[in-house]
Amino acid sequence: MATQKLKSLAYIGTFGISAFITGTYFERKFSPQHNLKNPQDSPIFSTVFAATAVSPVPSETNVGRISQIMKYGFPGLDNVRSFDNFVLSYDKRNRVAHWVFEHITPECCKPNDQVDRALSEFTPDESIHPFFRSLNSDYYKSGYDRGHLAAAGNHRVTQKMVNQTFLLSNMAPQVGVGFNRDSWNRLERYVRRLTRTFKNVYCCTGPLYLPRKEANGKNYVKYEVIGANHVAVPTHFFKVVVCETKDGQFEMESYVMPNQVISDDTPLTSFMVPPETIERAAGLLFFDNIARSKFSKINHKKN
DNA sequence: TTTGTTGT
């Protein structure tokens, strides 16, 4: 009896370890270092493993910039990838990011003759395993836009930075007219404009899949999936923004907008929700490294 | 101003 139990334990153990090794092998096999077509446009370092010591960081990285962007904490640690000017956590199950994180400064947003958005192409992210990678064909004729999570307009420093925002790992299916091209864009422009007042703006953006009460009175999470890879269509999107004031205080604003046609005259303030609501719904913690007492304002109200 | 799709 005891031996039997030991045997099955050993079996489970072996299976677990070999599965782990296989997983690691595939992650490494498909990590950018092993799959370089265009090194300039690829992420700097591959998946972050929270509990394993693998993949030493290549020497010529912008580690300084990344720690600057993530200075106030990671919202989560699932499949983190860093690019020249933003950081992304990828949801392999939904084929859409969990979150993207940006540190937006006046320099990032100002017009730049050296950069042309029209030269950028929507590109599959080769650093994602093909099982979990979204493709242009998934979006084709779906009726949805390939909507940026990290907005192209926040990364006008170099052409390479803008190009990286066009990776499909940074896209989510968004309603085009009335949402992505209108009210969501209005929110993105508003966040950019905050850099006129605040020199340091931190912005976390991501999808939500929110439950809805159906006729039988029970709550269900229901969302469409598109294309052969079943890319999830989020029901909502969130943006959590933190502005650093000159006197070392912070102001936070957090928004949730439904992925649907929104009237242009709807004020952005009507989409403000408490940050805790988003944290619970998304399973993330925002700006964990800032003591809540340091926020002078949350959603325009004194804290 | 910035956000984008589709068909040829």
PDB file of C-alpha atoms (C1' of nucleotides) in Angstrom:
ATOM      1  CA  MET A   1       0.000   0.000   0.000  1.00  0.00           C
ATOM      2  CA  ALA A   2       2.687   2.423   1.089  1.00  0.00           C
ATOM      3  CA  THR A   3       4.911   1.366  -1.817  1.00  0.00           C
ATOM      4  CA  GLN A   4       2.005   1.854  -4.186  1.00  0.00           C
ATOM      5  CA  LYS A   5       1.526   5.366  -2.887  1.00  0.00           C
ATOM      6  CA  LEU A   6       5.243   6.091  -3.180  1.00  0.00           C
ATOM      7  CA  LYS A   7       5.264   4.755  -6.720  1.00  0.00           C
ATOM      8  CA  SER A   8       2.412   6.999  -7.796  1.00  0.00           C
ATOM      9  CA  LEU A   9       4.018   9.947  -6.050  1.00  0.00           C
ATOM     10  CA  ALA A  10       7.258   9.222  -7.881  1.00  0.00           C
ATOM     11  CA  TYR A  11       5.338   8.961 -11.146  1.00  0.00           C
ATOM     12  CA  ILE A  12       3.610  12.276 -10.593  1.00  0.00           C
ATOM     13  CA  GLY A  13       6.930  13.797  -9.614  1.00  0.00           C
ATOM     14  CA  THR A  14       8.704  12.551 -12.717  1.00  0.00           C
ATOM     15  CA  PHE A  15       5.861  13.655 -14.928  1.00  0.00           C
ATOM     16  CA  GLY A  16       5.846  17.076 -13.329  1.00  0.00           C
ATOM     17  CA  ILE A  17       9.567  17.534 -13.782  1.00  0.00           C
ATOM     18  CA  SER A  18       9.654  16.323 -17.360  1.00  0.00           C
ATOM     19  CA  ALA A  19       6.678  18.502 -18.210  1.00  0.00           C
ATOM     20  CA  PHE A  20       8.533  21.403 -16.654  1.00  0.00           C
ATOM     21  CA  ILE A  21      11.657  20.686 -18.647  1.00  0.00           C
ATOM     22  CA  THR A  22       9.667  20.296 -21.857  1.00  0.00           C
ATOM     23  CA  GLY A  23       7.938  23.595 -21.163  1.00  0.00           C
ATOM     24  CA  THR A  24      11.224  25.302 -20.517  1.00  0.00           C
ATOM     25  CA  TYR A  25      12.690  23.803 -23.664  1.00  0.00           C
ATOM     26  CA  PHE A  26       9.880  25.131 -25.810  1.00  0.00           C
ATOM     27  CA  GLU A  27       9.901  28.532 -24.207  1.00  0.00           C
ATOM     28  CA  ARG A  28      13.633  28.770 -24.845  1.00  0.00           C
ATOM     29  CA  LYS A  29      13.417  27.292 -28.311  1.00  0.00           C
ATOM     30  CA  PHE A  30      10.949  29.981 -29.316  1.00  0.00           C
ATOM     31  CA  SER A  31      12.553  32.768 -27.347  1.00  0.00           C
ATOM     32  CA  PRO A  32      13.834  35.644 -29.466  1.00  0.00           C
ATOM     33  CA  GLN A  33      17.470  34.556 -29.208  1.00  0.00           C
ATOM     34  CA  HIS A  34      16.608  31.395 -31.109  1.00  0.00           C
ATOM     35  CA  ASN A  35      14.228  32.916 -33.566  1.00  0.00           C
ATOM     36  CA  LEU A  36      15.752  36.072 -34.883  1.00  0.00           C
ATOM     37  CA  LYS A  37      14.559  37.316 -38.208  1.00  0.00           C
ATOM     38  CA  ASN A  38      15.013  40.962 -37.506  1.00  0.00           C
ATOM     39  CA  PRO A  39      16.929  41.439 -34.256  1.00  0.00           C
ATOM     40  CA  GLN A  40      16.192  45.164 -34.223  1.00  0.00           C
ATOM     41  CA  ASP A  41      12.464  44.581 -33.888  1.00  0.00           C
ATOM     42  CA  SER A  42      12.594  41.794 -31.337  1.00  0.00           C
ATOM     43  CA  PRO A  43      12.159  41.965 -27.592  1.00  0.00           C
ATOM     44  CA  ILE A  44      15.311  42.445 -25.581  1.00  0.00           C
ATOM     45  CA  PHE A  45      14.914  39.541 -23.258  1.00  0.00           C
ATOM     46  CA  SER A  46      12.535  36.633 -23.286  1.00  0.00           C
ATOM     47  CA  THR A  47       9.999  35.392 -20.819  1.00  0.00           C
ATOM     48  CA  VAL A  48      10.769  36.142 -17.190  1.00  0.00           C
ATOM     49  CA  PHE A  49      10.728  33.034 -15.040  1.00  0.00           C
ATOM     50  CA  ALA A  50       9.802  33.973 -11.511  1.00  0.00           C
ATOM     51  CA  ALA A  51      11.273  30.862  -9.909  1.00  0.00           C
ATOM     52  CA  THR A  52      14.044  29.748 -12.227  1.00  0.00           C
ATOM     53  CA  ALA A  53      17.486  31.053 -12.998  1.00  0.00           C
ATOM     54  CA  VAL A  54      17.570  30.911 -16.793  1.00  0.00           C
ATOM     55  CA  SER A  55      18.373  33.146 -19.739  1.00  0.00           C
ATOM     56  CA  PRO A  56      21.000  35.595 -18.631  1.00  0.00           C
ATOM     57  CA  VAL A  57      20.147  39.064 -19.851  1.00  0.00           C
ATOM     58  CA  PRO A  58      22.109  39.937 -23.000  1.00  0.00           C
ATOM     59  CA  SER A  59      24.686  42.614 -22.366  1.00  0.00           C
ATOM     60  CA  GLU A  60      23.491  45.349 -24.715  1.00  0.00           C
ATOM     61  CA  THR A  61      20.021  45.735 -23.193  1.00  0.00           C
ATOM     62  CA  ASN A  62      18.171  48.766 -21.961  1.00  0.00           C
ATOM     63  CA  VAL A  63      17.779  47.393 -18.457  1.00  0.00           C
ATOM     64  CA  GLY A  64      17.906  50.950 -17.144  1.00  0.00           C
ATOM     65  CA  ARG A  65      14.913  51.988 -19.217  1.00  0.00           C
ATOM     66  CA  ILE A  66      12.939  48.913 -18.200  1.00  0.00           C
ATOM     67  CA  SER A  67      13.482  49.499 -14.493  1.00  0.00           C
ATOM     68  CA  GLN A  68      12.455  53.090 -15.063  1.00  0.00           C
ATOM     69  CA  ILE A  69       9.208  51.989 -16.721  1.00  0.00           C
ATOM     70  CA  MET A  70       8.485  49.389 -14.023  1.00  0.00           C
ATOM     71  CA  LYS A  71       9.739  51.522 -11.120  1.00  0.00           C
ATOM     72  CA  TYR A  72       6.467  51.295  -9.193  1.00  0.00           C
ATOM     73  CA  GLY A  73       5.869  47.576  -9.522  1.00  0.00           C
ATOM     74  CA  PHE A  74       4.754  44.829 -11.911  1.00  0.00           C
ATOM     75  CA  PRO A  75       0.954  44.332 -11.993  1.00  0.00           C
ATOM     76  CA  GLY A  76       1.584  40.592 -12.509  1.00  0.00           C
ATOM     77  CA  LEU A  77       4.391  38.291 -13.635  1.00  0.00           C
ATOM     78  CA  ASP A  78       2.909  36.044 -16.320  1.00  0.00           C
ATOM     79  CA  ASN A  79       5.027  35.891 -19.497  1.00  0.00           C
ATOM     80  CA  VAL A  80       6.618  39.285 -19.193  1.00  0.00           C
ATOM     81  CA  ARG A  81       8.338  40.699 -22.261  1.00  0.00           C
ATOM     82  CA  SER A  82      10.163  43.969 -22.521  1.00  0.00           C
ATOM     83  CA  PHE A  83      10.598  46.174 -25.543  1.00  0.00           C
ATOM     84  CA  ASP A  84      12.593  49.365 -26.045  1.00  0.00           C
ATOM     85  CA  ASN A  85       9.935  51.597 -24.521  1.00  0.00           C
ATOM     86  CA  PHE A  86       7.194  49.424 -22.993  1.00  0.00           C
ATOM     87  CA  VAL A  87       6.696  46.181 -21.093  1.00  0.00           C
ATOM     88  CA  LEU A  88       4.025  43.566 -21.762  1.00  0.00           C
ATOM     89  CA  SER A  89       2.586  40.517 -19.984  1.00  0.00           C
ATOM     90  CA  TYR A  90       1.087  37.962 -22.389  1.00  0.00           C
ATOM     91  CA  ASP A  91      -1.970  35.806 -21.768  1.00  0.00           C
ATOM     92  CA  LYS A  92      -1.342  32.596 -23.725  1.00  0.00           C
ATOM     93  CA  ARG A  93      -4.867  31.328 -23.110  1.00  0.00           C
ATOM     94  CA  ASN A  94      -6.603  34.340 -24.617  1.00  0.00           C
ATOM     95  CA  ARG A  95      -3.919  35.294 -27.163  1.00  0.00           C
ATOM     96  CA  VAL A  96      -4.127  38.877 -25.871  1.00  0.00           C
ATOM     97  CA  ALA A  97      -1.840  40.617 -23.369  1.00  0.00           C
ATOM     98  CA  HIS A  98      -2.798  40.744 -19.674  1.00  0.00           C
ATOM     99  CA  TRP A  99      -1.359  44.235 -19.470  1.00  0.00           C
ATOM    100  CA  VAL A 100       1.099  46.612 -21.053  1.00  0.00           C
ATOM    101  CA  PHE A 101       3.048  49.197 -19.081  1.00  0.00           C
ATOM    102  CA  GLU A 102       4.351  52.536 -20.315  1.00  0.00           C
ATOM    103  CA  HIS A 103       6.310  55.425 -18.859  1.00  0.00           C
ATOM    104  CA  ILE A 104       5.128  58.362 -20.918  1.00  0.00           C
ATOM    105  CA  THR A 105       7.143  61.584 -21.037  1.00  0.00           C
ATOM    106  CA  PRO A 106       6.792  64.735 -23.155  1.00  0.00           C
ATOM    107  CA  GLU A 107       9.740  63.523 -25.269  1.00  0.00           C
ATOM    108  CA  CYS A 108       7.944  60.249 -26.092  1.00  0.00           C
ATOM    109  CA  CYS A 109       4.908  62.031 -27.527  1.00  0.00           C
ATOM    110  CA  LYS A 110       6.219  65.040 -29.389  1.00  0.00           C
ATOM    111  CA  PRO A 111       6.018  65.012 -33.196  1.00  0.00           C
ATOM    112  CA  ASN A 112       9.148  63.550 -34.802  1.00  0.00           C
ATOM    113  CA  ASP A 113      10.024  63.796 -38.491  1.00  0.00           C
ATOM    114  CA  GLN A 114      12.271  60.752 -38.179  1.00  0.00           C
ATOM    115  CA  VAL A 115       9.308  58.531 -37.317  1.00  0.00           C
ATOM    116  CA  ASP A 116       6.445  57.564 -39.604  1.00  0.00           C
ATOM    117  CA  ARG A 117       3.633  55.386 -38.346  1.00  0.00           C
ATOM    118  CA  ALA A 118       2.670  54.535 -41.925  1.00  0.00           C
ATOM    119  CA  LEU A 119       5.959  52.642 -42.289  1.00  0.00           C
ATOM    120  CA  SER A 120       5.033  50.238 -39.483  1.00  0.00           C
ATOM    121  CA  GLU A 121       3.385  46.899 -40.208  1.00  0.00           C
ATOM    122  CA  PHE A 122       1.263  44.673 -38.003  1.00  0.00           C
ATOM    123  CA  THR A 123       3.619  41.792 -37.286  1.00  0.00           C
ATOM    124  CA  PRO A 124       3.135  38.460 -35.478  1.00  0.00           C
ATOM    125  CA  ASP A 125       5.287  38.270 -32.348  1.00  0.00           C
ATOM    126  CA  GLU A 126       7.715  35.441 -33.047  1.00  0.00           C
ATOM    127  CA  SER A 127       8.779  35.330 -29.429  1.00  0.00           C
ATOM    128  CA  ILE A 128       5.374  33.784 -28.605  1.00  0.00           C
ATOM    129  CA  HIS A 129       5.010  30.009 -29.101  1.00  0.00           C
ATOM    130  CA  PRO A 130       2.973  29.363 -32.290  1.00  0.00           C
ATOM    131  CA  PHE A 131       0.243  27.645 -30.258  1.00  0.00           C
ATOM    132  CA  PHE A 132      -0.437  30.929 -28.494  1.00  0.00           C
ATOM    133  CA  ARG A 133       0.510  33.474 -31.123  1.00  0.00           C
ATOM    134  CA  SER A 134      -2.110  35.658 -32.824  1.00  0.00           C
ATOM    135  CA  LEU A 135      -1.847  36.277 -36.548  1.00  0.00           C
ATOM    136  CA  ASN A 136      -3.136  38.894 -38.942  1.00  0.00           C
ATOM    137  CA  SER A 137      -5.399  36.222 -40.436  1.00  0.00           C
ATOM    138  CA  ASP A 138      -7.187  35.942 -37.070  1.00  0.00           C
ATOM    139  CA  TYR A 139      -8.249  39.573 -37.348  1.00  0.00           C
ATOM    140  CA  TYR A 140      -8.917  39.537 -41.095  1.00  0.00           C
ATOM    141  CA  LYS A 141     -12.621  40.076 -41.810  1.00  0.00           C
ATOM    142  CA  SER A 142     -13.401  39.601 -38.130  1.00  0.00           C
ATOM    143  CA  GLY A 143     -15.054  42.998 -37.993  1.00  0.00           C
ATOM    144  CA  TYR A 144     -12.612  44.103 -35.277  1.00  0.00           C
ATOM    145  CA  ASP A 145      -9.656  46.471 -35.411  1.00  0.00           C
ATOM    146  CA  ARG A 146      -6.204  45.414 -34.342  1.00  0.00           C
ATOM    147  CA  GLY A 147      -6.237  47.917 -31.511  1.00  0.00           C
ATOM    148  CA  HIS A 148      -2.990  48.966 -29.857  1.00  0.00           C
ATOM    149  CA  LEU A 149      -2.709  48.467 -26.095  1.00  0.00           C
ATOM    150  CA  ALA A 150       0.515  50.482 -25.873  1.00  0.00           C
ATOM    151  CA  ALA A 151      -0.474  53.314 -28.237  1.00  0.00           C
ATOM    152  CA  ALA A 152       1.833  54.032 -31.183  1.00  0.00           C
ATOM    153  CA  GLY A 153       1.569  57.746 -30.462  1.00  0.00           C
ATOM    154  CA  ASN A 154       3.321  57.285 -27.099  1.00  0.00           C
ATOM    155  CA  HIS A 155       6.513  55.969 -28.729  1.00  0.00           C
ATOM    156  CA  ARG A 156       7.632  58.531 -31.276  1.00  0.00           C
ATOM    157  CA  VAL A 157      11.283  58.540 -30.223  1.00  0.00           C
ATOM    158  CA  THR A 158      12.549  56.063 -32.839  1.00  0.00           C
ATOM    159  CA  GLN A 159      11.021  54.155 -35.747  1.00  0.00           C
ATOM    160  CA  LYS A 160      12.010  50.921 -34.007  1.00  0.00           C
ATOM    161  CA  MET A 161       9.958  51.873 -30.937  1.00  0.00           C
ATOM    162  CA  VAL A 162       6.856  52.571 -33.032  1.00  0.00           C
ATOM    163  CA  ASN A 163       7.414  49.346 -34.965  1.00  0.00           C
ATOM    164  CA  GLN A 164       7.466  47.364 -31.726  1.00  0.00           C
ATOM    165  CA  THR A 165       4.009  48.671 -30.801  1.00  0.00           C
ATOM    166  CA  PHE A 166       2.753  47.038 -34.026  1.00  0.00           C
ATOM    167  CA  LEU A 167       3.596  43.517 -32.805  1.00  0.00           C
ATOM    168  CA  LEU A 168       0.377  41.523 -32.561  1.00  0.00           C
ATOM    169  CA  SER A 169       1.162  40.697 -28.920  1.00  0.00           C
ATOM    170  CA  ASN A 170       0.373  44.379 -28.297  1.00  0.00           C
ATOM    171  CA  MET A 171      -2.999  44.143 -30.110  1.00  0.00           C
ATOM    172  CA  ALA A 172      -6.494  43.317 -28.984  1.00  0.00           C
ATOM    173  CA  PRO A 173      -9.676  42.979 -31.024  1.00  0.00           C
ATOM    174  CA  GLN A 174     -11.425  46.317 -30.634  1.00  0.00           C
ATOM    175  CA  VAL A 175     -14.624  47.704 -32.085  1.00  0.00           C
ATOM    176  CA  GLY A 176     -13.304  50.164 -34.693  1.00  0.00           C
ATOM    177  CA  VAL A 177     -15.714  53.009 -35.377  1.00  0.00           C
ATOM    178  CA  GLY A 178     -17.154  54.356 -32.144  1.00  0.00           C
ATOM    179  CA  PHE A 179     -14.492  52.792 -29.924  1.00  0.00           C
ATOM    180  CA  ASN A 180     -10.849  52.348 -31.019  1.00  0.00           C
ATOM    181  CA  ARG A 181     -10.964  55.173 -33.534  1.00  0.00           C
ATOM    182  CA  ASP A 182     -13.079  57.391 -31.341  1.00  0.00           C
ATOM    183  CA  SER A 183     -13.641  57.280 -27.571  1.00  0.00           C
ATOM    184  CA  TRP A 184     -10.746  54.945 -26.740  1.00  0.00           C
ATOM    185  CA  ASN A 185      -8.507  57.128 -28.915  1.00  0.00           C
ATOM    186  CA  ARG A 186      -9.876  60.151 -27.040  1.00  0.00           C
ATOM    187  CA  LEU A 187      -8.738  58.537 -23.764  1.00  0.00           C
ATOM    188  CA  GLU A 188      -5.288  57.791 -25.226  1.00  0.00           C
ATOM    189  CA  ARG A 189      -4.896  61.397 -26.373  1.00  0.00           C
ATOM    190  CA  TYR A 190      -6.012  62.622 -22.966  1.00  0.00           C
ATOM    191  CA  VAL A 191      -3.291  60.512 -21.294  1.00  0.00           C
ATOM    192  CA  ARG A 192      -0.681  61.898 -23.716  1.00  0.00           C
ATOM    193  CA  ARG A 193      -1.840  65.420 -22.897  1.00  0.00           C
ATOM    194  CA  LEU A 194      -1.187  64.769 -19.201  1.00  0.00           C
ATOM    195  CA  THR A 195       2.541  64.952 -20.025  1.00  0.00           C
ATOM    196  CA  ARG A 196       2.073  68.707 -20.570  1.00  0.00           C
ATOM    197  CA  THR A 197       1.388  69.019 -16.843  1.00  0.00           C
ATOM    198  CA  PHE A 198       3.308  66.042 -15.448  1.00  0.00           C
ATOM    199  CA  LYS A 199       6.767  65.097 -16.617  1.00  0.00           C
ATOM    200  CA  ASN A 200       6.324  61.472 -15.553  1.00  0.00           C
ATOM    201  CA  VAL A 201       3.140  59.626 -16.497  1.00  0.00           C
ATOM    202  CA  TYR A 202       2.876  55.878 -15.899  1.00  0.00           C
ATOM    203  CA  CYS A 203       0.157  54.015 -17.741  1.00  0.00           C
ATOM    204  CA  CYS A 204      -1.043  50.420 -17.476  1.00  0.00           C
ATOM    205  CA  THR A 205      -3.516  49.207 -20.112  1.00  0.00           C
ATOM    206  CA  GLY A 206      -5.242  45.884 -20.595  1.00  0.00           C
ATOM    207  CA  PRO A 207      -8.348  43.876 -21.417  1.00  0.00           C
ATOM    208  CA  LEU A 208     -11.142  42.747 -19.129  1.00  0.00           C
ATOM    209  CA  TYR A 209     -13.578  39.884 -19.497  1.00  0.00           C
ATOM    210  CA  LEU A 210     -16.406  40.933 -17.242  1.00  0.00           C
ATOM    211  CA  PRO A 211     -19.409  38.866 -16.162  1.00  0.00           C
ATOM    212  CA  ARG A 212     -22.898  39.850 -17.194  1.00  0.00           C
ATOM    213  CA  LYS A 213     -26.163  38.835 -15.587  1.00  0.00           C
ATOM    214  CA  GLU A 214     -28.345  36.760 -17.861  1.00  0.00           C
ATOM    215  CA  ALA A 215     -32.084  36.132 -17.865  1.00  0.00           C
ATOM    216  CA  ASN A 216     -31.900  33.366 -15.250  1.00  0.00           C
ATOM    217  CA  GLY A 217     -30.334  35.793 -12.787  1.00  0.00           C
ATOM    218  CA  LYS A 218     -26.901  34.119 -12.868  1.00  0.00           C
ATOM    219  CA  ASN A 219     -23.660  35.790 -13.893  1.00  0.00           C
ATOM    220  CA  TYR A 220     -21.722  34.520 -16.892  1.00  0.00           C
ATOM    221  CA  VAL A 221     -18.523  35.623 -18.578  1.00  0.00           C
ATOM    222  CA  LYS A 222     -19.184  35.501 -22.305  1.00  0.00           C
ATOM    223  CA  TYR A 223     -16.842  36.703 -25.039  1.00  0.00           C
ATOM    224  CA  GLU A 224     -16.336  36.084 -28.733  1.00  0.00           C
ATOM    225  CA  VAL A 225     -13.163  34.506 -30.081  1.00  0.00           C
ATOM    226  CA  ILE A 226     -11.900  35.273 -33.584  1.00  0.00           C
ATOM    227  CA  GLY A 227      -9.850  33.443 -36.198  1.00  0.00           C
ATOM    228  CA  ALA A 228      -8.219  30.037 -36.257  1.00  0.00           C
ATOM    229  CA  ASN A 229      -6.289  30.901 -33.092  1.00  0.00           C
ATOM    230  CA  HIS A 230      -9.440  31.916 -31.187  1.00  0.00           C
ATOM    231  CA  VAL A 231      -8.165  35.320 -30.156  1.00  0.00           C
ATOM    232  CA  ALA A 232     -10.388  36.563 -27.329  1.00  0.00           C
ATOM    233  CA  VAL A 233     -12.480  39.676 -27.826  1.00  0.00           C
ATOM    234  CA  PRO A 234     -12.383  41.523 -24.485  1.00  0.00           C
ATOM    235  CA  THR A 235     -15.676  42.865 -23.159  1.00  0.00           C
ATOM    236  CA  HIS A 236     -13.912  45.936 -21.722  1.00  0.00           C
ATOM    237  CA  PHE A 237     -10.537  47.658 -21.538  1.00  0.00           C
ATOM    238  CA  PHE A 238      -8.920  49.383 -18.581  1.00  0.00           C
ATOM    239  CA  LYS A 239      -6.359  52.136 -18.201  1.00  0.00           C
ATOM    240  CA  VAL A 240      -4.720  52.953 -14.868  1.00  0.00           C
ATOM    241  CA  VAL A 241      -2.681  56.153 -15.003  1.00  0.00           C
ATOM    242  CA  VAL A 242      -0.354  57.581 -12.363  1.00  0.00           C
ATOM    243  CA  CYS A 243       1.067  61.099 -12.636  1.00  0.00           C
ATOM    244  CA  GLU A 244       4.045  62.124 -10.560  1.00  0.00           C
ATOM    245  CA  THR A 245       3.766  65.674  -9.189  1.00  0.00           C
ATOM    246  CA  LYS A 246       6.717  68.005  -8.630  1.00  0.00           C
ATOM    247  CA  ASP A 247       6.523  67.626  -4.841  1.00  0.00           C
ATOM    248  CA  GLY A 248       6.840  63.833  -4.904  1.00  0.00           C
ATOM    249  CA  GLN A 249       3.134  63.123  -4.637  1.00  0.00           C
ATOM    250  CA  PHE A 250       1.059  61.039  -7.043  1.00  0.00           C
ATOM    251  CA  GLU A 251      -2.310  61.343  -8.707  1.00  0.00           C
ATOM    252  CA  MET A 252      -4.095  58.254  -9.977  1.00  0.00           C
ATOM    253  CA  GLU A 253      -6.855  57.939 -12.546  1.00  0.00           C
ATOM    254  CA  SER A 254      -8.418  54.623 -13.533  1.00  0.00           C
ATOM    255  CA  TYR A 255     -10.848  53.965 -16.356  1.00  0.00           C
ATOM    256  CA  VAL A 256     -12.894  51.080 -17.717  1.00  0.00           C
ATOM    257  CA  MET A 257     -14.513  51.388 -21.140  1.00  0.00           C
ATOM    258  CA  PRO A 258     -16.788  48.784 -22.757  1.00  0.00           C
ATOM    259  CA  ASN A 259     -15.577  47.402 -26.100  1.00  0.00           C
ATOM    260  CA  GLN A 260     -18.547  48.793 -27.977  1.00  0.00           C
ATOM    261  CA  VAL A 261     -19.746  51.866 -29.837  1.00  0.00           C
ATOM    262  CA  ILE A 262     -19.608  54.816 -27.449  1.00  0.00           C
ATOM    263  CA  SER A 263     -21.127  58.190 -28.194  1.00  0.00           C
ATOM    264  CA  ASP A 264     -18.463  60.892 -28.721  1.00  0.00           C
ATOM    265  CA  ASP A 265     -20.180  63.227 -26.284  1.00  0.00           C
ATOM    266  CA  THR A 266     -19.765  60.824 -23.357  1.00  0.00           C
ATOM    267  CA  PRO A 267     -17.307  62.486 -20.961  1.00  0.00           C
ATOM    268  CA  LEU A 268     -14.209  60.448 -20.117  1.00  0.00           C
ATOM    269  CA  THR A 269     -14.861  61.024 -16.416  1.00  0.00           C
ATOM    270  CA  SER A 270     -17.973  58.860 -16.691  1.00  0.00           C
ATOM    271  CA  PHE A 271     -15.665  55.852 -17.263  1.00  0.00           C
ATOM    272  CA  MET A 272     -13.736  56.349 -14.031  1.00  0.00           C
ATOM    273  CA  VAL A 273     -13.934  53.421 -11.615  1.00  0.00           C
ATOM    274  CA  PRO A 274     -12.078  52.737  -8.351  1.00  0.00           C
ATOM    275  CA  PRO A 275      -8.697  51.098  -9.086  1.00  0.00           C
ATOM    276  CA  GLU A 276      -9.539  48.266  -6.696  1.00  0.00           C
ATOM    277  CA  THR A 277     -12.461  47.276  -8.907  1.00  0.00           C
ATOM    278  CA  ILE A 278     -10.091  46.780 -11.846  1.00  0.00           C
ATOM    279  CA  GLU A 279      -7.538  44.967  -9.693  1.00  0.00           C
ATOM    280  CA  ARG A 280     -10.144  42.425  -8.568  1.00  0.00           C
ATOM    281  CA  ALA A 281     -11.580  41.966 -12.045  1.00  0.00           C
ATOM    282  CA  ALA A 282      -8.200  41.598 -13.745  1.00  0.00           C
ATOM    283  CA  GLY A 283      -6.310  39.740 -11.014  1.00  0.00           C
ATOM    284  CA  LEU A 284      -3.619  42.419 -10.994  1.00  0.00           C
ATOM    285  CA  LEU A 285      -2.177  44.901  -8.497  1.00  0.00           C
ATOM    286  CA  PHE A 286      -1.304  48.344  -9.783  1.00  0.00           C
ATOM    287  CA  PHE A 287       1.527  50.535  -8.479  1.00  0.00           C
ATOM    288  CA  ASP A 288       2.070  48.247  -5.538  1.00  0.00           C
ATOM    289  CA  ASN A 289       5.347  50.011  -4.685  1.00  0.00           C
ATOM    290  CA  ILE A 290       3.679  53.341  -3.942  1.00  0.00           C
ATOM    291  CA  ALA A 291       2.181  53.742  -0.481  1.00  0.00           C
ATOM    292  CA  ARG A 292      -1.478  54.641  -0.820  1.00  0.00           C
ATOM    293  CA  SER A 293      -0.879  57.630   1.465  1.00  0.00           C
ATOM    294  CA  LYS A 294       1.300  59.178  -1.262  1.00  0.00           C
ATOM    295  CA  PHE A 295      -1.651  59.541  -3.601  1.00  0.00           C
ATOM    296  CA  SER A 296      -2.949  63.078  -3.195  1.00  0.00           C
ATOM    297  CA  LYS A 297      -5.797  62.393  -5.618  1.00  0.00           C
ATOM    298  CA  ILE A 298      -7.558  59.317  -6.955  1.00  0.00           C
ATOM    299  CA  ASN A 299      -9.959  59.868  -9.844  1.00  0.00           C
ATOM    300  CA  HIS A 300      -9.827  63.637  -9.322  1.00  0.00           C
ATOM    301  CA  LYS A 301     -10.930  63.325  -5.694  1.00  0.00           C
ATOM    302  CA  LYS A 302      -8.762  64.126  -2.674  1.00  0.00           C
ATOM    303  CA  ASN A 303      -7.444  60.970  -1.097  1.00  0.00           C
TER     304      ASN A 303
ATOM    305  C1'  DT B   1      -4.937  64.408 -34.734  1.00  0.00           C
ATOM    306  C1'  DT B   2      -4.843  59.599 -34.454  1.00  0.00           C
ATOM    307  C1'  DT B   3      -7.087  55.595 -34.987  1.00  0.00           C
ATOM    308  C1'  DG B   4      -7.547  51.929 -38.563  1.00  0.00           C
ATOM    309  C1'  DT B   5     -10.105  47.847 -42.724  1.00  0.00           C
ATOM    310  C1'  DT B   6     -10.872  46.098 -47.136  1.00  0.00           C
ATOM    311  C1'  DG B   7     -10.257  45.136 -52.064  1.00  0.00           C
ATOM    312  C1'  DT B   8      -7.386  45.259 -56.064  1.00  0.00           C
TER     313       DT B   8
END
